[in-house]
Amino acid sequence: MSSKETATSNNASKGRHGPGRIKLCYHLAISNAPYILLAPMAAALALRISRLTTPSDLSAAARATVADNLPVAAAVAVAVALVAAACLARRPRPVYLLDFACYKPGPEHVVSRETFMRQSAAAGVFTDDSLEFQRRILERSGLGQGTYSPKAMLSSPPCPSMAEARAEAEAVMFGAIDRVLEKTAVRARDIGVVVVNCSLFNPTPSHAASIVNHYKLRRNVASYNLGGMGCSAGLISIDLAKQLLQVHWSTYALVVSMEIMTLNWYRGNNRSMLMSSCLFRMGGAAVLLTNRGADRRRAKYQLVHTVRTHHGADDRAYRCVFQEEDEAGCVGVALSKDLMAVAGEALKANITMLGPLVLPMSEQILFLASLVGRKVLGLKAGRPYIPDLKMAFEHFCIHAGGRAVLDAIEKSLELSGWHMEPSRMTLYRWGNTSSSSLWYELAYTEAKGRVRRGHRAWQIAFGSGFKCNSAVWRALRDIDPAQDKGGNPWVEEIHQFPVEVPKVQSVAMQ
């Protein structure tokens, strides 16, 4: 895509998907209200002062005051300097996203919907009813024909083992890390923090230890391995890295997000456990963060906010995504019928915390007025006001957990198809790659040439426990897809997207 086409596309997208003209005028008026109100007062004050005295009179009076009170003036100057120094010392260090890379498996890992069903039948463990249920799930899943599965699941018959699971993990981790190190030209020995998240497969030694060993990282590297935290663990890893970069001076933090499927393909007939097996696919991402001020000029984004909300104290939320054995002793991840309701409550809680940080005052006033009207004045007419998050963000990266989740969020947040496009296309092209899906979505947005300096991107994900986590990024420069080929899995095929995804896509049973 040429720069002219990109600019045209961006301008068109703003016109189609931005706020309406009346709302935009309201927003501008509220945002600039202090200047509008104070400008006349400031002008009147300046006029009155100019009539009472001259600049030379003010200068002379100031010099006389300082001369007469030299010790006091010196003490005030020292106090101001100390307060300024203390404020600077306590201010959080900015965290920059230098770059990221998403893993793209080779063609030998491609699994079409028909291939998935053929392998399920070849496993010899599913009843006819379970196979039919899987077929119906795949037909309505929103997944395309080019997703990826690990080698062990594509063998005939499937042969999952610890060795194959390790091989999958190493291929995903090292493949993504190699790309991001190549893109950034950062040496492995300069990495001071490593955070890895993988929910279901956590061997000994850990994935973090594998990275330290493979890249021969320094002995004092701070390494962390997060397990069992679900699809939102990628943003938990980002938040942890952000906290660590506040205490580790001038260093780099490597964050790796993935889910390893080899040993976690459910081989039983419990329907609540079969659903997740149909949606999850092979993938992962590596993200390189830094607190080095010198790297700001070449970084892509600055981390603005991370917001984490946890509903684990509620038993219903805690058990809505639960790994356990079925009646036959097969281990799987059961999805409760309460999942969508719990996710909706978690999303509401997260937005409630995030809103005051990112929403313009114009939206906060409307939300407050709606809340007061309903809770205080008892006005029940109409639905509660939903803040327009499009006023706060240009880009949305919503975890591609499944079509039903994306449909519900699109409706509740009143987003357009354009805003949902990165999530829907990621689900179609890659499937549910767990915590790494947010990075495939941001990579899609970049490959489309949509990211401009100053744009804000919102990543939001849900995870077992039950958790809802957000991260807000601000672009520090325009992202030119023509100069960003390494590590972006979309660039060679981005011209093919978006595609129309039917509500039902038939799967031929062989």
Coordinates of C-alpha atoms in Angstrom, one line a residue:
M1 CA 0.0 0.0 0.0
S2 CA 1.4 3.4 -1.0
S3 CA 1.7 6.3 1.4
K4 CA -1.0 8.1 -0.5
E5 CA -3.4 5.2 -0.3
T6 CA -2.6 4.8 3.4
A7 CA -3.4 8.4 4.1
T8 CA -6.6 8.2 2.1
S9 CA -7.6 5.1 4.0
N10 CA -6.9 6.7 7.3
N11 CA -8.9 9.8 6.5
A12 CA -11.8 7.7 5.2
S13 CA -11.7 5.6 8.3
K14 CA -11.9 8.6 10.6
G15 CA -14.9 9.9 8.7
R16 CA -16.7 6.6 8.8
H17 CA -15.8 5.4 12.2
G18 CA -15.2 8.5 14.3
P19 CA -17.8 10.4 16.4
G20 CA -20.6 12.3 14.7
R21 CA -20.3 16.0 14.0
I22 CA -22.6 17.2 16.8
K23 CA -20.8 15.0 19.4
L24 CA -17.4 16.1 18.1
C25 CA -18.4 19.8 18.5
Y26 CA -19.6 19.0 22.1
H27 CA -16.4 17.2 22.9
L28 CA -14.2 20.1 21.6
A29 CA -16.3 22.6 23.5
I30 CA -15.9 20.7 26.8
S31 CA -12.3 19.9 26.3
N32 CA -11.5 23.6 25.7
A33 CA -13.9 25.0 28.3
P34 CA -11.1 26.1 30.7
Y35 CA -9.4 28.1 27.9
I36 CA -12.8 29.5 26.7
L37 CA -13.8 30.6 30.2
L38 CA -10.4 31.9 31.4
A39 CA -9.3 33.7 28.3
P40 CA -11.6 36.8 28.9
M41 CA -10.6 36.9 32.6
A42 CA -6.9 36.7 31.8
A43 CA -7.2 39.5 29.2
A44 CA -9.1 41.7 31.6
L45 CA -6.5 41.2 34.3
A46 CA -3.6 41.9 32.0
L47 CA -5.4 45.1 30.8
R48 CA -5.9 46.3 34.4
I49 CA -2.3 45.6 35.4
S50 CA -1.0 47.4 32.4
R51 CA -3.0 50.5 33.4
L52 CA -1.7 50.5 37.0
T53 CA 2.0 50.0 36.4
T54 CA 4.7 49.4 33.8
P55 CA 6.9 46.4 33.3
S56 CA 9.9 48.4 34.6
D57 CA 8.0 49.2 37.8
L58 CA 7.2 45.5 38.3
S59 CA 10.9 44.5 37.7
A60 CA 12.2 47.1 40.2
A61 CA 9.7 46.1 42.8
A62 CA 10.7 42.4 42.4
R63 CA 14.4 43.2 42.8
A64 CA 13.7 45.3 45.9
T65 CA 11.7 42.6 47.5
V66 CA 14.4 40.0 46.9
A67 CA 17.1 42.3 48.2
D68 CA 15.2 43.0 51.4
N69 CA 14.4 39.3 52.0
L70 CA 17.5 37.5 50.6
P71 CA 17.6 34.7 53.2
V72 CA 13.9 34.0 52.7
A73 CA 14.2 34.1 48.9
A74 CA 17.1 31.7 49.1
A75 CA 15.2 29.3 51.3
V76 CA 12.2 29.4 49.0
A77 CA 14.4 28.7 46.0
V78 CA 16.1 25.7 47.8
A79 CA 12.6 24.4 48.9
V80 CA 11.3 24.6 45.3
A81 CA 14.4 22.8 44.0
L82 CA 14.0 20.0 46.6
V83 CA 10.3 19.5 45.9
A84 CA 11.0 19.4 42.1
A85 CA 13.7 16.8 42.6
A86 CA 11.5 14.7 44.8
C87 CA 8.7 14.8 42.3
L88 CA 11.0 13.8 39.5
A89 CA 12.4 10.9 41.6
R90 CA 9.0 9.6 42.4
R91 CA 7.6 9.9 38.9
P92 CA 7.2 6.5 37.2
R93 CA 9.8 5.8 34.5
P94 CA 8.2 5.7 31.1
V95 CA 8.1 2.2 29.5
Y96 CA 8.5 1.9 25.8
L97 CA 7.6 -0.9 23.4
L98 CA 10.6 -1.1 21.2
D99 CA 9.0 -3.8 18.9
F100 CA 7.3 -7.1 18.9
A101 CA 7.1 -10.2 16.7
C102 CA 4.5 -12.9 16.2
Y103 CA 5.3 -16.5 15.4
K104 CA 4.2 -17.9 12.0
P105 CA 4.4 -21.7 11.8
G106 CA 5.4 -23.4 8.6
P107 CA 3.0 -24.8 6.0
E108 CA 3.4 -28.3 7.5
H109 CA 1.4 -27.1 10.5
V110 CA -1.6 -25.8 8.5
V111 CA -4.9 -27.4 9.7
S112 CA -8.1 -26.8 7.8
R113 CA -11.5 -27.5 9.4
E114 CA -11.7 -30.8 7.5
T115 CA -8.2 -31.8 8.7
F116 CA -9.2 -31.1 12.3
M117 CA -12.2 -33.3 12.0
R118 CA -10.2 -36.0 10.2
Q119 CA -7.7 -36.0 13.0
S120 CA -10.4 -36.1 15.7
A121 CA -11.9 -39.1 14.0
A122 CA -8.4 -40.8 13.7
A123 CA -7.8 -40.4 17.4
G124 CA -10.4 -43.1 18.1
V125 CA -11.6 -41.6 21.4
F126 CA -14.6 -39.6 20.4
T127 CA -18.2 -40.8 20.0
D128 CA -20.2 -40.0 16.9
D129 CA -22.2 -37.4 19.0
S130 CA -18.9 -35.7 20.1
L131 CA -17.6 -35.6 16.5
E132 CA -20.9 -34.1 15.3
F133 CA -20.7 -31.5 18.1
Q134 CA -17.2 -30.6 17.1
R135 CA -18.3 -30.2 13.5
R136 CA -21.0 -27.8 14.5
I137 CA -18.7 -25.8 16.7
L138 CA -16.2 -25.5 13.8
E139 CA -18.9 -24.4 11.4
R140 CA -19.8 -21.5 13.6
S141 CA -16.4 -20.7 15.1
G142 CA -15.3 -18.0 12.7
L143 CA -12.0 -19.9 12.0
G144 CA -10.7 -20.1 8.5
Q145 CA -8.9 -22.8 6.6
G146 CA -5.3 -21.7 7.3
T147 CA -4.9 -22.0 11.1
Y148 CA -2.0 -24.0 12.6
S149 CA -1.7 -27.0 14.9
P150 CA 1.5 -28.6 16.4
K151 CA 3.0 -31.6 14.7
A152 CA 1.9 -34.1 17.3
M153 CA -1.8 -33.3 16.6
L154 CA -1.4 -33.7 12.9
S155 CA 0.4 -37.1 13.0
S156 CA -1.6 -40.2 12.1
P157 CA -2.6 -41.2 14.6
P158 CA -2.0 -38.1 16.9
C159 CA 1.0 -38.7 19.2
P160 CA 1.1 -36.1 22.0
S161 CA 4.1 -36.5 24.3
M162 CA 6.3 -34.4 26.6
A163 CA 9.1 -34.3 24.0
E164 CA 6.7 -33.0 21.4
A165 CA 5.3 -30.4 23.7
R166 CA 8.8 -29.1 24.5
A167 CA 9.5 -29.0 20.8
E168 CA 6.4 -26.9 20.1
A169 CA 7.2 -24.5 23.0
E170 CA 10.8 -24.0 21.8
A171 CA 9.7 -23.5 18.2
V172 CA 7.2 -20.8 19.2
M173 CA 9.4 -19.1 21.8
F174 CA 12.6 -19.0 19.9
G175 CA 11.0 -18.3 16.6
A176 CA 9.3 -15.1 17.9
I177 CA 12.3 -14.0 20.0
D178 CA 14.7 -14.4 17.1
R179 CA 12.5 -12.1 15.1
V180 CA 12.2 -9.4 17.7
L181 CA 15.9 -9.4 18.4
E182 CA 16.7 -9.2 14.7
K183 CA 14.2 -6.3 14.3
T184 CA 15.5 -4.3 17.2
A185 CA 19.2 -5.2 17.0
V186 CA 19.2 -5.7 20.8
R187 CA 21.8 -8.1 22.1
A188 CA 20.5 -11.0 24.2
R189 CA 23.0 -10.2 26.9
D190 CA 21.5 -6.8 27.4
I191 CA 18.1 -8.2 28.4
G192 CA 17.7 -7.7 32.2
V193 CA 14.1 -9.0 32.6
V194 CA 12.3 -12.0 31.2
V195 CA 8.6 -12.7 31.7
V196 CA 7.0 -15.8 30.1
N197 CA 3.3 -16.8 30.3
C198 CA 1.9 -20.1 29.3
S199 CA -1.2 -21.3 31.1
L200 CA -1.5 -25.1 30.6
F201 CA 2.0 -26.4 29.8
N202 CA 4.6 -25.5 32.4
P203 CA 7.5 -28.1 32.5
T204 CA 10.6 -28.2 34.7
P205 CA 12.9 -26.4 33.9
S206 CA 10.5 -23.5 33.1
H207 CA 10.1 -21.8 29.7
A208 CA 11.9 -18.8 31.2
A209 CA 14.8 -21.0 32.1
S210 CA 14.8 -22.4 28.5
I211 CA 15.1 -18.9 27.1
V212 CA 18.0 -18.1 29.5
N213 CA 19.8 -21.2 28.5
H214 CA 19.2 -20.9 24.7
Y215 CA 20.3 -17.3 24.5
K216 CA 22.9 -17.5 27.3
L217 CA 21.5 -14.5 29.2
R218 CA 23.5 -13.0 32.0
R219 CA 23.5 -14.5 35.5
N220 CA 21.6 -11.7 37.2
V221 CA 18.7 -11.7 34.7
A222 CA 15.3 -11.4 36.5
S223 CA 13.2 -14.2 35.1
Y224 CA 9.6 -15.0 35.8
N225 CA 7.3 -17.8 34.5
L226 CA 3.5 -17.3 34.8
G227 CA 1.2 -20.3 34.6
G228 CA -2.5 -21.1 34.9
M229 CA -3.6 -17.4 34.3
G230 CA -5.6 -17.9 31.2
C231 CA -5.8 -15.8 28.0
S232 CA -5.3 -12.5 29.8
A233 CA -1.9 -13.5 31.1
G234 CA -0.2 -11.6 28.3
L235 CA -1.3 -8.3 29.7
I236 CA -0.4 -9.5 33.2
S237 CA 3.1 -10.2 31.9
I238 CA 3.2 -6.6 30.4
D239 CA 2.1 -5.2 33.8
L240 CA 4.7 -7.2 35.7
A241 CA 7.4 -6.1 33.3
K242 CA 6.3 -2.5 33.7
Q243 CA 6.7 -2.8 37.5
L244 CA 10.1 -4.4 37.2
L245 CA 11.3 -1.7 34.8
Q246 CA 10.6 0.8 37.6
V247 CA 13.4 -0.8 39.7
H248 CA 15.8 -2.1 37.1
W249 CA 17.7 0.8 35.6
S250 CA 18.4 1.2 31.9
T251 CA 17.5 -2.2 30.7
Y252 CA 15.3 -4.3 28.4
A253 CA 12.4 -6.6 29.4
L254 CA 11.5 -9.5 27.1
V255 CA 7.8 -10.7 27.4
V256 CA 6.8 -13.9 25.7
S257 CA 3.2 -15.0 25.5
M258 CA 2.0 -18.4 24.1
E259 CA -0.1 -21.4 24.7
I260 CA 1.2 -24.9 24.0
M261 CA -1.4 -27.3 22.7
T262 CA 0.4 -30.7 22.3
L263 CA -0.5 -32.1 25.7
N264 CA -3.7 -30.1 26.1
W265 CA -5.9 -31.5 23.3
Y266 CA -8.9 -32.8 25.2
R267 CA -9.5 -36.5 24.3
G268 CA -12.9 -37.1 26.0
N269 CA -16.6 -36.6 25.3
N270 CA -17.6 -33.8 27.7
R271 CA -19.1 -31.1 25.6
S272 CA -18.1 -28.2 27.9
M273 CA -14.5 -29.3 27.4
L274 CA -14.7 -30.0 23.7
M275 CA -15.5 -26.4 22.8
S276 CA -12.1 -24.9 23.8
S277 CA -10.2 -27.7 22.0
C278 CA -12.0 -26.8 18.8
L279 CA -11.0 -23.1 19.0
F280 CA -7.4 -23.1 20.3
R281 CA -4.5 -23.1 17.8
M282 CA -0.7 -22.8 17.7
G283 CA 0.9 -19.3 18.0
G284 CA 2.9 -17.0 20.2
A285 CA 4.5 -13.5 20.4
A286 CA 7.6 -11.9 21.8
V287 CA 7.6 -8.2 23.0
L288 CA 10.6 -6.1 23.9
L289 CA 10.1 -3.3 26.4
T290 CA 12.6 -0.8 27.7
N291 CA 13.0 2.1 30.1
R292 CA 16.0 3.5 28.3
G293 CA 15.3 7.1 27.4
A294 CA 17.7 6.9 24.5
D295 CA 15.5 4.3 22.9
R296 CA 12.4 6.4 22.8
R297 CA 13.1 7.8 19.3
R298 CA 13.1 4.3 17.8
A299 CA 10.4 2.8 19.9
K300 CA 6.9 2.1 18.5
Y301 CA 4.7 2.7 21.5
Q302 CA 4.7 4.0 25.0
L303 CA 2.8 2.1 27.6
V304 CA 0.2 4.6 29.1
H305 CA -1.9 2.4 31.4
T306 CA -2.4 -1.1 32.6
V307 CA -5.6 -1.9 34.4
R308 CA -6.3 -5.3 36.0
T309 CA -9.5 -6.5 37.6
H310 CA -10.0 -9.9 39.3
H311 CA -13.3 -11.5 40.2
G312 CA -11.8 -14.7 41.7
A313 CA -13.5 -14.1 45.1
D314 CA -16.8 -14.9 43.4
D315 CA -17.3 -18.7 43.2
R316 CA -19.3 -18.5 39.9
A317 CA -16.6 -16.5 38.3
Y318 CA -13.8 -18.6 39.7
R319 CA -15.2 -21.9 38.2
C320 CA -16.5 -20.6 34.9
V321 CA -13.2 -21.7 33.2
F322 CA -12.0 -24.7 35.1
Q323 CA -9.4 -27.4 34.3
E324 CA -10.5 -30.8 35.7
E325 CA -11.0 -34.4 34.9
D326 CA -14.2 -35.6 33.2
E327 CA -16.3 -38.7 34.2
A328 CA -13.8 -40.9 32.3
G329 CA -10.7 -39.4 33.9
C330 CA -9.7 -37.3 30.8
V331 CA -8.3 -33.8 31.7
G332 CA -9.8 -30.8 30.0
V333 CA -10.8 -27.2 30.4
A334 CA -14.5 -26.9 31.1
L335 CA -16.4 -23.8 30.1
S336 CA -19.4 -22.9 32.2
K337 CA -22.7 -21.7 30.8
D338 CA -22.2 -18.6 33.0
L339 CA -19.0 -17.6 31.0
M340 CA -20.6 -14.9 28.9
A341 CA -22.4 -13.3 31.9
V342 CA -19.2 -13.4 34.0
A343 CA -17.2 -11.9 31.1
G344 CA -19.7 -9.1 30.8
E345 CA -19.4 -8.3 34.5
A346 CA -15.6 -8.4 34.3
L347 CA -15.6 -6.1 31.3
K348 CA -17.9 -3.6 33.0
A349 CA -15.6 -3.5 36.1
N350 CA -12.5 -3.1 34.0
I351 CA -14.0 -0.2 32.0
T352 CA -15.2 1.4 35.2
M353 CA -11.6 1.6 36.4
L354 CA -10.1 2.5 33.0
G355 CA -12.7 5.1 32.0
P356 CA -11.6 8.0 34.3
L357 CA -8.0 7.4 33.0
V358 CA -8.7 7.6 29.3
L359 CA -12.1 9.1 28.6
P360 CA -12.3 12.9 27.8
M361 CA -14.2 15.0 30.3
S362 CA -17.1 15.3 27.8
E363 CA -17.8 11.6 28.0
Q364 CA -17.3 11.5 31.8
I365 CA -19.9 14.3 32.2
L366 CA -22.5 12.4 30.1
F367 CA -21.9 9.2 32.0
L368 CA -22.2 11.0 35.4
A369 CA -25.4 12.7 34.3
S370 CA -26.8 9.3 33.3
L371 CA -25.8 7.7 36.6
V372 CA -27.2 10.6 38.7
G373 CA -30.5 10.5 36.7
R374 CA -31.0 6.8 37.2
K375 CA -29.6 6.3 40.7
V376 CA -30.5 9.6 42.4
L377 CA -33.5 11.0 40.5
G378 CA -35.0 7.6 39.7
L379 CA -35.3 8.2 35.9
K380 CA -35.8 4.8 34.3
A381 CA -36.5 5.8 30.8
G382 CA -34.0 4.6 28.2
R383 CA -30.8 2.5 28.7
P384 CA -27.8 3.6 30.8
Y385 CA -25.4 5.8 28.9
I386 CA -22.4 3.8 27.6
P387 CA -19.3 5.9 27.3
D388 CA -18.1 6.2 23.7
L389 CA -14.7 4.6 23.9
K390 CA -14.0 5.6 20.3
M391 CA -13.4 9.1 21.8
A392 CA -10.5 7.6 23.8
F393 CA -9.0 5.1 21.3
E394 CA -8.3 4.9 17.6
H395 CA -7.6 1.1 17.6
F396 CA -9.1 -1.8 19.5
C397 CA -7.4 -5.2 20.1
I398 CA -10.0 -7.5 21.7
H399 CA -8.9 -11.0 22.6
A400 CA -10.0 -13.3 19.8
G401 CA -11.4 -15.9 22.1
G402 CA -14.4 -16.8 19.9
R403 CA -17.0 -15.4 17.7
A404 CA -19.6 -15.2 20.5
V405 CA -17.3 -13.1 22.7
L406 CA -16.5 -10.7 19.9
D407 CA -20.2 -10.3 18.9
A408 CA -21.1 -9.5 22.5
I409 CA -18.3 -6.9 22.9
E410 CA -19.1 -5.3 19.6
K411 CA -22.7 -4.8 20.6
S412 CA -22.1 -3.7 24.2
L413 CA -19.4 -1.1 23.3
E414 CA -21.2 -0.1 20.1
L415 CA -18.2 -0.6 18.0
S416 CA -18.2 -0.7 14.2
G417 CA -17.1 -3.6 12.0
W418 CA -14.0 -1.6 11.2
H419 CA -13.0 -1.5 14.8
M420 CA -13.6 -5.2 15.2
E421 CA -11.8 -6.1 12.0
P422 CA -8.4 -6.9 13.6
S423 CA -10.0 -9.2 16.2
R424 CA -12.2 -11.0 13.7
M425 CA -9.5 -11.4 11.1
T426 CA -7.1 -12.8 13.7
L427 CA -9.7 -15.3 14.8
Y428 CA -10.3 -16.3 11.2
R429 CA -6.6 -16.5 10.2
W430 CA -4.9 -17.8 13.4
G431 CA -7.7 -19.1 15.6
N432 CA -7.6 -18.5 19.4
T433 CA -3.9 -18.3 20.1
S434 CA -4.7 -17.4 23.8
S435 CA -2.7 -14.5 25.3
S436 CA -0.8 -13.9 22.1
S437 CA -3.9 -13.0 20.0
L438 CA -3.7 -9.4 21.0
W439 CA -0.3 -9.0 19.3
Y440 CA -1.5 -10.7 16.1
E441 CA -4.3 -8.1 16.2
L442 CA -2.0 -5.1 16.7
A443 CA 0.2 -6.6 13.9
Y444 CA -2.8 -6.6 11.6
T445 CA -3.5 -3.0 12.4
E446 CA 0.1 -2.1 11.6
A447 CA 0.2 -4.2 8.4
K448 CA -2.9 -2.2 7.2
G449 CA -1.0 1.0 7.7
R450 CA -3.5 2.4 10.1
V451 CA -1.2 3.4 13.0
R452 CA -0.2 7.0 13.1
R453 CA 1.8 9.0 15.7
G454 CA -0.3 9.8 18.7
H455 CA -2.9 7.1 18.0
R456 CA -4.0 5.1 21.1
A457 CA -4.5 1.4 21.0
W458 CA -6.5 -0.5 23.6
Q459 CA -5.8 -4.2 24.3
I460 CA -8.3 -6.1 26.4
A461 CA -8.4 -9.7 27.3
F462 CA -10.3 -12.2 29.6
G463 CA -8.8 -15.1 31.5
S464 CA -9.7 -17.9 33.9
G465 CA -9.9 -16.9 37.5
F466 CA -11.9 -14.8 36.4
K467 CA -9.9 -11.8 35.2
C468 CA -10.2 -8.9 32.7
N469 CA -7.1 -6.9 32.0
S470 CA -6.4 -3.9 29.8
A471 CA -3.3 -2.1 28.4
V472 CA -3.3 1.2 26.6
W473 CA -0.5 2.2 24.2
R474 CA 0.3 5.4 22.5
A475 CA 2.1 5.3 19.1
L476 CA 5.3 7.3 19.1
R477 CA 5.7 7.4 15.4
D478 CA 3.9 6.4 12.2
I479 CA 4.2 2.7 11.5
D480 CA 5.1 2.0 7.9
P481 CA 4.3 -1.6 7.0
A482 CA 6.7 -1.5 4.1
Q483 CA 9.6 -1.0 6.5
D484 CA 8.3 -3.5 9.1
K485 CA 8.3 -6.9 7.4
G486 CA 10.3 -8.9 9.9
G487 CA 8.2 -10.5 12.6
N488 CA 4.8 -9.3 11.2
P489 CA 3.0 -12.5 10.1
W490 CA 0.5 -10.5 8.0
V491 CA 2.6 -8.5 5.6
E492 CA 2.8 -11.1 2.8
E493 CA -0.9 -11.7 2.7
I494 CA -2.5 -8.5 4.1
H495 CA -3.9 -7.6 0.7
Q496 CA -6.3 -10.5 1.0
F497 CA -8.0 -9.1 4.1
P498 CA -10.5 -8.4 5.3
V499 CA -12.6 -11.3 4.2
E500 CA -16.3 -12.0 4.7
V501 CA -16.8 -14.7 7.3
P502 CA -20.1 -16.4 7.0
K503 CA -22.1 -17.2 10.1
V504 CA -21.9 -20.9 9.2
Q505 CA -19.1 -22.5 7.1
S506 CA -19.9 -26.1 6.3
V507 CA -17.3 -28.8 7.2
A508 CA -17.3 -31.9 5.0
M509 CA -17.3 -35.1 7.1
Q510 CA -15.1 -37.8 5.5

